[in-house]
């Protein structure tokens, strides 16, 4: 028999919330063929829901405005269909897909705030540390309970540990090494706690306070590389994207080196501006001539055919012998 409190209650599973969020995300994208949502995770706690989406967005397009529109629609649509209160919606841009047609930039509002840098949850270090501490404390507690309640002998590993500690003082090399490793482990954990992590992502400047978006640096690298590759005269292109600097190295196959460098810098700068990053990195452009490159030949103005310029005929200074 069903309990009275559970009659008439509809429970929405996390899988259903994830599917609804993925479908809602694709409804607001400008071109479904070049955009898709994948890697969604959802968690439901009572009447609240939280989820995150990994998306492939089109470019060239205003990235921050697109993410904002997707987040708004996904939050409203998921709450409407499930009846849950969506408290957190995180969207991560995993890659970019090129569009065939031109995309007009959307107007940007002055209201809003610049999102802060995302902080990593450090799940792997926390899980390893928690599992190790739980195993050690659990084994010690279990042995102590057996000794005091069942009056059994102390476990051999405890006896060996006590004997080893009693035979090694503070100046022993083994004790110093263990202490140094413990100190390094503690310093590493403190470093993880005070640093944000997620160095492979860059936050995007948003126009509203509720939008918190980030883009993978690999997507920015692909966008800059494709934009530079479209510059006439360029060959192989290598791009490195860091937090404060973007380095572009392009090979030159033909054309003027200075003009090509200016065109490469303009294309890379336009691509970075389209990403609308929170912190615009400095751009460093290097154009290296390839073995097939040669300096451009400047045409020389030639005289018309059939025309011989008038030149003075040199007179001989020699005087004939008969003329005196």
PDB file of N, CA and C in Angstrom, residues 231-306:
ATOM      1  N   UNK A 231      44.274  33.800 -44.427  1.00  0.00           N
ATOM      2  CA  UNK A 231      45.032  34.939 -44.952  1.00  0.00           C
ATOM      3  C   UNK A 231      45.828  34.487 -46.171  1.00  0.00           C
ATOM      4  N   UNK A 232      45.735  35.176 -47.296  1.00  0.00           N
ATOM      5  CA  UNK A 232      46.496  34.765 -48.484  1.00  0.00           C
ATOM      6  C   UNK A 232      48.003  34.816 -48.226  1.00  0.00           C
ATOM      7  N   UNK A 233      48.679  33.782 -48.698  1.00  0.00           N
ATOM      8  CA  UNK A 233      50.126  33.732 -48.579  1.00  0.00           C
ATOM      9  C   UNK A 233      50.638  32.952 -47.391  1.00  0.00           C
ATOM     10  N   UNK A 234      49.768  32.569 -46.456  1.00  0.00           N
ATOM     11  CA  UNK A 234      50.212  31.851 -45.266  1.00  0.00           C
ATOM     12  C   UNK A 234      50.244  30.353 -45.533  1.00  0.00           C
ATOM     13  N   UNK A 235      51.150  29.675 -44.846  1.00  0.00           N
ATOM     14  CA  UNK A 235      51.264  28.232 -44.945  1.00  0.00           C
ATOM     15  C   UNK A 235      50.850  27.560 -43.650  1.00  0.00           C
ATOM     16  N   UNK A 236      51.787  26.848 -43.030  1.00  0.00           N
ATOM     17  CA  UNK A 236      51.492  26.179 -41.768  1.00  0.00           C
ATOM     18  C   UNK A 236      51.325  27.212 -40.654  1.00  0.00           C
ATOM     19  N   UNK A 237      50.317  26.997 -39.822  1.00  0.00           N
ATOM     20  CA  UNK A 237      49.998  27.931 -38.736  1.00  0.00           C
ATOM     21  C   UNK A 237      50.001  27.158 -37.424  1.00  0.00           C
ATOM     22  N   UNK A 238      50.708  27.695 -36.450  1.00  0.00           N
ATOM     23  CA  UNK A 238      50.725  27.134 -35.096  1.00  0.00           C
ATOM     24  C   UNK A 238      50.308  28.216 -34.106  1.00  0.00           C
ATOM     25  N   UNK A 239      49.401  27.841 -33.211  1.00  0.00           N
ATOM     26  CA  UNK A 239      48.846  28.795 -32.245  1.00  0.00           C
ATOM     27  C   UNK A 239      48.958  28.189 -30.852  1.00  0.00           C
ATOM     28  N   UNK A 240      49.411  28.997 -29.916  1.00  0.00           N
ATOM     29  CA  UNK A 240      49.457  28.622 -28.502  1.00  0.00           C
ATOM     30  C   UNK A 240      48.667  29.653 -27.709  1.00  0.00           C
ATOM     31  N   UNK A 241      47.693  29.165 -26.957  1.00  0.00           N
ATOM     32  CA  UNK A 241      46.815  30.041 -26.183  1.00  0.00           C
ATOM     33  C   UNK A 241      47.107  29.832 -24.708  1.00  0.00           C
ATOM     34  N   UNK A 242      47.498  30.900 -24.057  1.00  0.00           N
ATOM     35  CA  UNK A 242      47.704  30.888 -22.616  1.00  0.00           C
ATOM     36  C   UNK A 242      46.767  31.896 -21.972  1.00  0.00           C
ATOM     37  N   UNK A 243      46.910  32.017 -20.664  1.00  0.00           N
ATOM     38  CA  UNK A 243      45.998  32.912 -19.961  1.00  0.00           C
ATOM     39  C   UNK A 243      46.232  34.370 -20.333  1.00  0.00           C
ATOM     40  N   UNK A 244      47.480  34.769 -20.483  1.00  0.00           N
ATOM     41  CA  UNK A 244      47.805  36.171 -20.731  1.00  0.00           C
ATOM     42  C   UNK A 244      48.368  36.440 -22.124  1.00  0.00           C
ATOM     43  N   UNK A 245      48.633  35.411 -22.898  1.00  0.00           N
ATOM     44  CA  UNK A 245      49.255  35.639 -24.199  1.00  0.00           C
ATOM     45  C   UNK A 245      48.785  34.584 -25.192  1.00  0.00           C
ATOM     46  N   UNK A 246      48.635  35.026 -26.423  1.00  0.00           N
ATOM     47  CA  UNK A 246      48.339  34.148 -27.550  1.00  0.00           C
ATOM     48  C   UNK A 246      49.468  34.309 -28.559  1.00  0.00           C
ATOM     49  N   UNK A 247      50.171  33.229 -28.835  1.00  0.00           N
ATOM     50  CA  UNK A 247      51.302  33.258 -29.761  1.00  0.00           C
ATOM     51  C   UNK A 247      50.881  32.608 -31.075  1.00  0.00           C
ATOM     52  N   UNK A 248      51.093  33.324 -32.159  1.00  0.00           N
ATOM     53  CA  UNK A 248      50.749  32.843 -33.498  1.00  0.00           C
ATOM     54  C   UNK A 248      52.029  32.795 -34.326  1.00  0.00           C
ATOM     55  N   UNK A 249      52.297  31.652 -34.910  1.00  0.00           N
ATOM     56  CA  UNK A 249      53.470  31.471 -35.774  1.00  0.00           C
ATOM     57  C   UNK A 249      52.966  30.963 -37.125  1.00  0.00           C
ATOM     58  N   UNK A 250      53.120  31.767 -38.137  1.00  0.00           N
ATOM     59  CA  UNK A 250      52.605  31.442 -39.466  1.00  0.00           C
ATOM     60  C   UNK A 250      53.747  31.376 -40.461  1.00  0.00           C
ATOM     61  N   UNK A 251      53.676  30.398 -41.347  1.00  0.00           N
ATOM     62  CA  UNK A 251      54.649  30.295 -42.424  1.00  0.00           C
ATOM     63  C   UNK A 251      54.241  31.146 -43.615  1.00  0.00           C
ATOM     64  N   UNK A 252      55.211  31.740 -44.273  1.00  0.00           N
ATOM     65  CA  UNK A 252      54.972  32.614 -45.421  1.00  0.00           C
ATOM     66  C   UNK A 252      55.420  31.896 -46.684  1.00  0.00           C
ATOM     67  N   UNK A 253      54.476  31.711 -47.617  1.00  0.00           N
ATOM     68  CA  UNK A 253      54.779  31.033 -48.872  1.00  0.00           C
ATOM     69  C   UNK A 253      54.992  32.010 -50.024  1.00  0.00           C
ATOM     70  N   UNK A 254      54.214  33.080 -50.037  1.00  0.00           N
ATOM     71  CA  UNK A 254      54.392  34.089 -51.072  1.00  0.00           C
ATOM     72  C   UNK A 254      53.840  35.405 -50.546  1.00  0.00           C
ATOM     73  N   UNK A 255      54.258  36.479 -51.197  1.00  0.00           N
ATOM     74  CA  UNK A 255      53.777  37.791 -50.815  1.00  0.00           C
ATOM     75  C   UNK A 255      54.775  38.559 -49.965  1.00  0.00           C
ATOM     76  N   UNK A 256      54.403  39.783 -49.666  1.00  0.00           N
ATOM     77  CA  UNK A 256      55.256  40.649 -48.863  1.00  0.00           C
ATOM     78  C   UNK A 256      55.173  40.240 -47.392  1.00  0.00           C
ATOM     79  N   UNK A 257      56.301  40.212 -46.736  1.00  0.00           N
ATOM     80  CA  UNK A 257      56.342  39.734 -45.353  1.00  0.00           C
ATOM     81  C   UNK A 257      55.653  40.697 -44.396  1.00  0.00           C
ATOM     82  N   UNK A 258      55.885  41.981 -44.545  1.00  0.00           N
ATOM     83  CA  UNK A 258      55.283  42.963 -43.634  1.00  0.00           C
ATOM     84  C   UNK A 258      53.769  43.019 -43.802  1.00  0.00           C
ATOM     85  N   UNK A 259      53.309  43.017 -45.051  1.00  0.00           N
ATOM     86  CA  UNK A 259      51.864  43.056 -45.271  1.00  0.00           C
ATOM     87  C   UNK A 259      51.182  41.796 -44.763  1.00  0.00           C
ATOM     88  N   UNK A 260      51.820  40.660 -44.956  1.00  0.00           N
ATOM     89  CA  UNK A 260      51.238  39.408 -44.464  1.00  0.00           C
ATOM     90  C   UNK A 260      51.189  39.389 -42.947  1.00  0.00           C
ATOM     91  N   UNK A 261      52.225  39.919 -42.314  1.00  0.00           N
ATOM     92  CA  UNK A 261      52.209  39.960 -40.852  1.00  0.00           C
ATOM     93  C   UNK A 261      51.080  40.846 -40.344  1.00  0.00           C
ATOM     94  N   UNK A 262      50.853  41.979 -40.982  1.00  0.00           N
ATOM     95  CA  UNK A 262      49.745  42.847 -40.574  1.00  0.00           C
ATOM     96  C   UNK A 262      48.399  42.153 -40.772  1.00  0.00           C
ATOM     97  N   UNK A 263      48.262  41.428 -41.878  1.00  0.00           N
ATOM     98  CA  UNK A 263      47.004  40.720 -42.126  1.00  0.00           C
ATOM     99  C   UNK A 263      46.792  39.599 -41.116  1.00  0.00           C
ATOM    100  N   UNK A 264      47.860  38.890 -40.760  1.00  0.00           N
ATOM    101  CA  UNK A 264      47.751  37.825 -39.756  1.00  0.00           C
ATOM    102  C   UNK A 264      47.376  38.402 -38.397  1.00  0.00           C
ATOM    103  N   UNK A 265      48.009  39.502 -38.012  1.00  0.00           N
ATOM    104  CA  UNK A 265      47.673  40.131 -36.733  1.00  0.00           C
ATOM    105  C   UNK A 265      46.232  40.621 -36.715  1.00  0.00           C
ATOM    106  N   UNK A 266      45.762  41.168 -37.828  1.00  0.00           N
ATOM    107  CA  UNK A 266      44.375  41.635 -37.889  1.00  0.00           C
ATOM    108  C   UNK A 266      43.394  40.477 -37.791  1.00  0.00           C
ATOM    109  N   UNK A 267      43.662  39.374 -38.496  1.00  0.00           N
ATOM    110  CA  UNK A 267      42.762  38.220 -38.448  1.00  0.00           C
ATOM    111  C   UNK A 267      42.739  37.585 -37.064  1.00  0.00           C
ATOM    112  N   UNK A 268      43.910  37.441 -36.444  1.00  0.00           N
ATOM    113  CA  UNK A 268      43.951  36.863 -35.102  1.00  0.00           C
ATOM    114  C   UNK A 268      43.271  37.772 -34.088  1.00  0.00           C
ATOM    115  N   UNK A 269      43.482  39.085 -34.194  1.00  0.00           N
ATOM    116  CA  UNK A 269      42.817  40.009 -33.280  1.00  0.00           C
ATOM    117  C   UNK A 269      41.308  39.998 -33.431  1.00  0.00           C
ATOM    118  N   UNK A 270      40.821  39.892 -34.663  1.00  0.00           N
ATOM    119  CA  UNK A 270      39.374  39.812 -34.881  1.00  0.00           C
ATOM    120  C   UNK A 270      38.795  38.542 -34.278  1.00  0.00           C
ATOM    121  N   UNK A 271      39.508  37.430 -34.406  1.00  0.00           N
ATOM    122  CA  UNK A 271      39.031  36.176 -33.824  1.00  0.00           C
ATOM    123  C   UNK A 271      38.983  36.250 -32.301  1.00  0.00           C
ATOM    124  N   UNK A 272      39.997  36.849 -31.684  1.00  0.00           N
ATOM    125  CA  UNK A 272      39.991  36.986 -30.231  1.00  0.00           C
ATOM    126  C   UNK A 272      38.885  37.925 -29.768  1.00  0.00           C
ATOM    127  N   UNK A 273      38.642  38.980 -30.515  1.00  0.00           N
ATOM    128  CA  UNK A 273      37.558  39.895 -30.152  1.00  0.00           C
ATOM    129  C   UNK A 273      36.204  39.208 -30.231  1.00  0.00           C
ATOM    130  N   UNK A 274      36.027  38.325 -31.214  1.00  0.00           N
ATOM    131  CA  UNK A 274      34.760  37.607 -31.340  1.00  0.00           C
ATOM    132  C   UNK A 274      34.522  36.659 -30.175  1.00  0.00           C
ATOM    133  N   UNK A 275      35.593  36.155 -29.558  1.00  0.00           N
ATOM    134  CA  UNK A 275      35.427  35.274 -28.397  1.00  0.00           C
ATOM    135  C   UNK A 275      34.931  36.028 -27.172  1.00  0.00           C
ATOM    136  N   UNK A 276      35.182  37.339 -27.099  1.00  0.00           N
ATOM    137  CA  UNK A 276      34.698  38.177 -25.993  1.00  0.00           C
ATOM    138  C   UNK A 276      35.175  37.630 -24.649  1.00  0.00           C
ATOM    139  N   UNK A 277      36.465  37.397 -24.534  1.00  0.00           N
ATOM    140  CA  UNK A 277      37.026  36.857 -23.305  1.00  0.00           C
ATOM    141  C   UNK A 277      37.042  37.911 -22.212  1.00  0.00           C
ATOM    142  N   UNK A 278      36.992  37.434 -20.974  1.00  0.00           N
ATOM    143  CA  UNK A 278      37.016  38.344 -19.823  1.00  0.00           C
ATOM    144  C   UNK A 278      38.335  39.095 -19.761  1.00  0.00           C
ATOM    145  N   UNK A 279      39.428  38.389 -19.933  1.00  0.00           N
ATOM    146  CA  UNK A 279      40.763  38.998 -19.970  1.00  0.00           C
ATOM    147  C   UNK A 279      41.322  38.789 -21.377  1.00  0.00           C
ATOM    148  N   UNK A 280      41.401  39.865 -22.127  1.00  0.00           N
ATOM    149  CA  UNK A 280      41.898  39.759 -23.499  1.00  0.00           C
ATOM    150  C   UNK A 280      43.407  39.536 -23.461  1.00  0.00           C
ATOM    151  N   UNK A 281      43.894  38.409 -23.957  1.00  0.00           N
ATOM    152  CA  UNK A 281      45.333  38.150 -23.895  1.00  0.00           C
ATOM    153  C   UNK A 281      46.100  38.988 -24.911  1.00  0.00           C
ATOM    154  N   UNK A 282      47.381  39.173 -24.628  1.00  0.00           N
ATOM    155  CA  UNK A 282      48.255  39.877 -25.564  1.00  0.00           C
ATOM    156  C   UNK A 282      48.532  38.983 -26.766  1.00  0.00           C
ATOM    157  N   UNK A 283      48.635  39.596 -27.903  1.00  0.00           N
ATOM    158  CA  UNK A 283      48.826  38.856 -29.150  1.00  0.00           C
ATOM    159  C   UNK A 283      50.264  39.009 -29.631  1.00  0.00           C
ATOM    160  N   UNK A 284      50.868  37.899 -29.923  1.00  0.00           N
ATOM    161  CA  UNK A 284      52.241  37.879 -30.437  1.00  0.00           C
ATOM    162  C   UNK A 284      52.234  37.130 -31.765  1.00  0.00           C
ATOM    163  N   UNK A 285      52.633  37.809 -32.816  1.00  0.00           N
ATOM    164  CA  UNK A 285      52.577  37.253 -34.169  1.00  0.00           C
ATOM    165  C   UNK A 285      53.990  37.147 -34.721  1.00  0.00           C
ATOM    166  N   UNK A 286      54.303  35.988 -35.276  1.00  0.00           N
ATOM    167  CA  UNK A 286      55.593  35.749 -35.921  1.00  0.00           C
ATOM    168  C   UNK A 286      55.334  35.140 -37.292  1.00  0.00           C
ATOM    169  N   UNK A 287      55.879  35.751 -38.313  1.00  0.00           N
ATOM    170  CA  UNK A 287      55.758  35.251 -39.685  1.00  0.00           C
ATOM    171  C   UNK A 287      57.136  34.803 -40.142  1.00  0.00           C
ATOM    172  N   UNK A 288      57.260  33.517 -40.446  1.00  0.00           N
ATOM    173  CA  UNK A 288      58.543  32.927 -40.833  1.00  0.00           C
ATOM    174  C   UNK A 288      58.460  32.492 -42.293  1.00  0.00           C
ATOM    175  N   UNK A 289      59.343  32.967 -43.152  1.00  0.00           N
ATOM    176  CA  UNK A 289      59.319  32.532 -44.556  1.00  0.00           C
ATOM    177  C   UNK A 289      59.629  31.039 -44.677  1.00  0.00           C
ATOM    178  N   UNK A 290      58.882  30.364 -45.533  1.00  0.00           N
ATOM    179  CA  UNK A 290      59.124  28.956 -45.809  1.00  0.00           C
ATOM    180  C   UNK A 290      60.161  28.815 -46.923  1.00  0.00           C
ATOM    181  N   UNK A 291      60.708  27.605 -47.118  1.00  0.00           N
ATOM    182  CA  UNK A 291      61.743  27.449 -48.160  1.00  0.00           C
ATOM    183  C   UNK A 291      61.273  27.827 -49.563  1.00  0.00           C
ATOM    184  N   UNK A 292      59.973  27.727 -49.836  1.00  0.00           N
ATOM    185  CA  UNK A 292      59.480  28.042 -51.182  1.00  0.00           C
ATOM    186  C   UNK A 292      59.274  29.536 -51.385  1.00  0.00           C
ATOM    187  N   UNK A 293      59.416  30.318 -50.329  1.00  0.00           N
ATOM    188  CA  UNK A 293      59.139  31.751 -50.441  1.00  0.00           C
ATOM    189  C   UNK A 293      60.312  32.483 -51.067  1.00  0.00           C
ATOM    190  N   UNK A 294      59.979  33.486 -51.856  1.00  0.00           N
ATOM    191  CA  UNK A 294      60.986  34.368 -52.419  1.00  0.00           C
ATOM    192  C   UNK A 294      60.529  35.801 -52.315  1.00  0.00           C
ATOM    193  N   UNK A 295      61.441  36.743 -52.220  1.00  0.00           N
ATOM    194  CA  UNK A 295      61.030  38.151 -52.115  1.00  0.00           C
ATOM    195  C   UNK A 295      60.287  38.585 -53.365  1.00  0.00           C
ATOM    196  N   UNK A 296      59.238  39.374 -53.200  1.00  0.00           N
ATOM    197  CA  UNK A 296      58.478  39.828 -54.376  1.00  0.00           C
ATOM    198  C   UNK A 296      59.330  40.705 -55.280  1.00  0.00           C
ATOM    199  N   UNK A 297      59.127  40.519 -56.582  1.00  0.00           N
ATOM    200  CA  UNK A 297      59.874  41.292 -57.574  1.00  0.00           C
ATOM    201  C   UNK A 297      59.124  42.572 -57.878  1.00  0.00           C
ATOM    202  N   UNK A 298      59.805  43.719 -57.729  1.00  0.00           N
ATOM    203  CA  UNK A 298      59.203  45.005 -58.052  1.00  0.00           C
ATOM    204  C   UNK A 298      59.404  45.281 -59.537  1.00  0.00           C
ATOM    205  N   UNK A 299      58.372  45.544 -60.308  1.00  0.00           N
ATOM    206  CA  UNK A 299      58.540  45.777 -61.756  1.00  0.00           C
ATOM    207  C   UNK A 299      59.347  47.045 -62.029  1.00  0.00           C
ATOM    208  N   UNK A 300      60.268  46.954 -63.049  1.00  0.00           N
ATOM    209  CA  UNK A 300      61.118  48.079 -63.441  1.00  0.00           C
ATOM    210  C   UNK A 300      60.561  48.686 -64.721  1.00  0.00           C
ATOM    211  N   UNK A 301      60.435  49.974 -64.745  1.00  0.00           N
ATOM    212  CA  UNK A 301      59.879  50.666 -65.908  1.00  0.00           C
ATOM    213  C   UNK A 301      60.875  50.611 -67.055  1.00  0.00           C
ATOM    214  N   UNK A 302      60.430  50.035 -68.190  1.00  0.00           N
ATOM    215  CA  UNK A 302      61.296  49.879 -69.344  1.00  0.00           C
ATOM    216  C   UNK A 302      60.905  50.877 -70.432  1.00  0.00           C
ATOM    217  N   UNK A 303      61.862  51.187 -71.282  1.00  0.00           N
ATOM    218  CA  UNK A 303      61.603  52.101 -72.398  1.00  0.00           C
ATOM    219  C   UNK A 303      60.843  51.376 -73.488  1.00  0.00           C
ATOM    220  N   UNK A 304      60.011  52.066 -74.260  1.00  0.00           N
ATOM    221  CA  UNK A 304      59.267  51.419 -75.350  1.00  0.00           C
ATOM    222  C   UNK A 304      60.213  50.866 -76.401  1.00  0.00           C
ATOM    223  N   UNK A 305      59.732  49.762 -77.026  1.00  0.00           N
ATOM    224  CA  UNK A 305      60.546  49.148 -78.062  1.00  0.00           C
ATOM    225  C   UNK A 305      60.606  50.055 -79.305  1.00  0.00           C
ATOM    226  N   UNK A 306      61.739  49.973 -79.987  1.00  0.00           N
ATOM    227  CA  UNK A 306      61.898  50.759 -81.207  1.00  0.00           C
ATOM    228  C   UNK A 306      62.361  52.186 -80.985  1.00  0.00           C
TER     229      UNK A 306
END
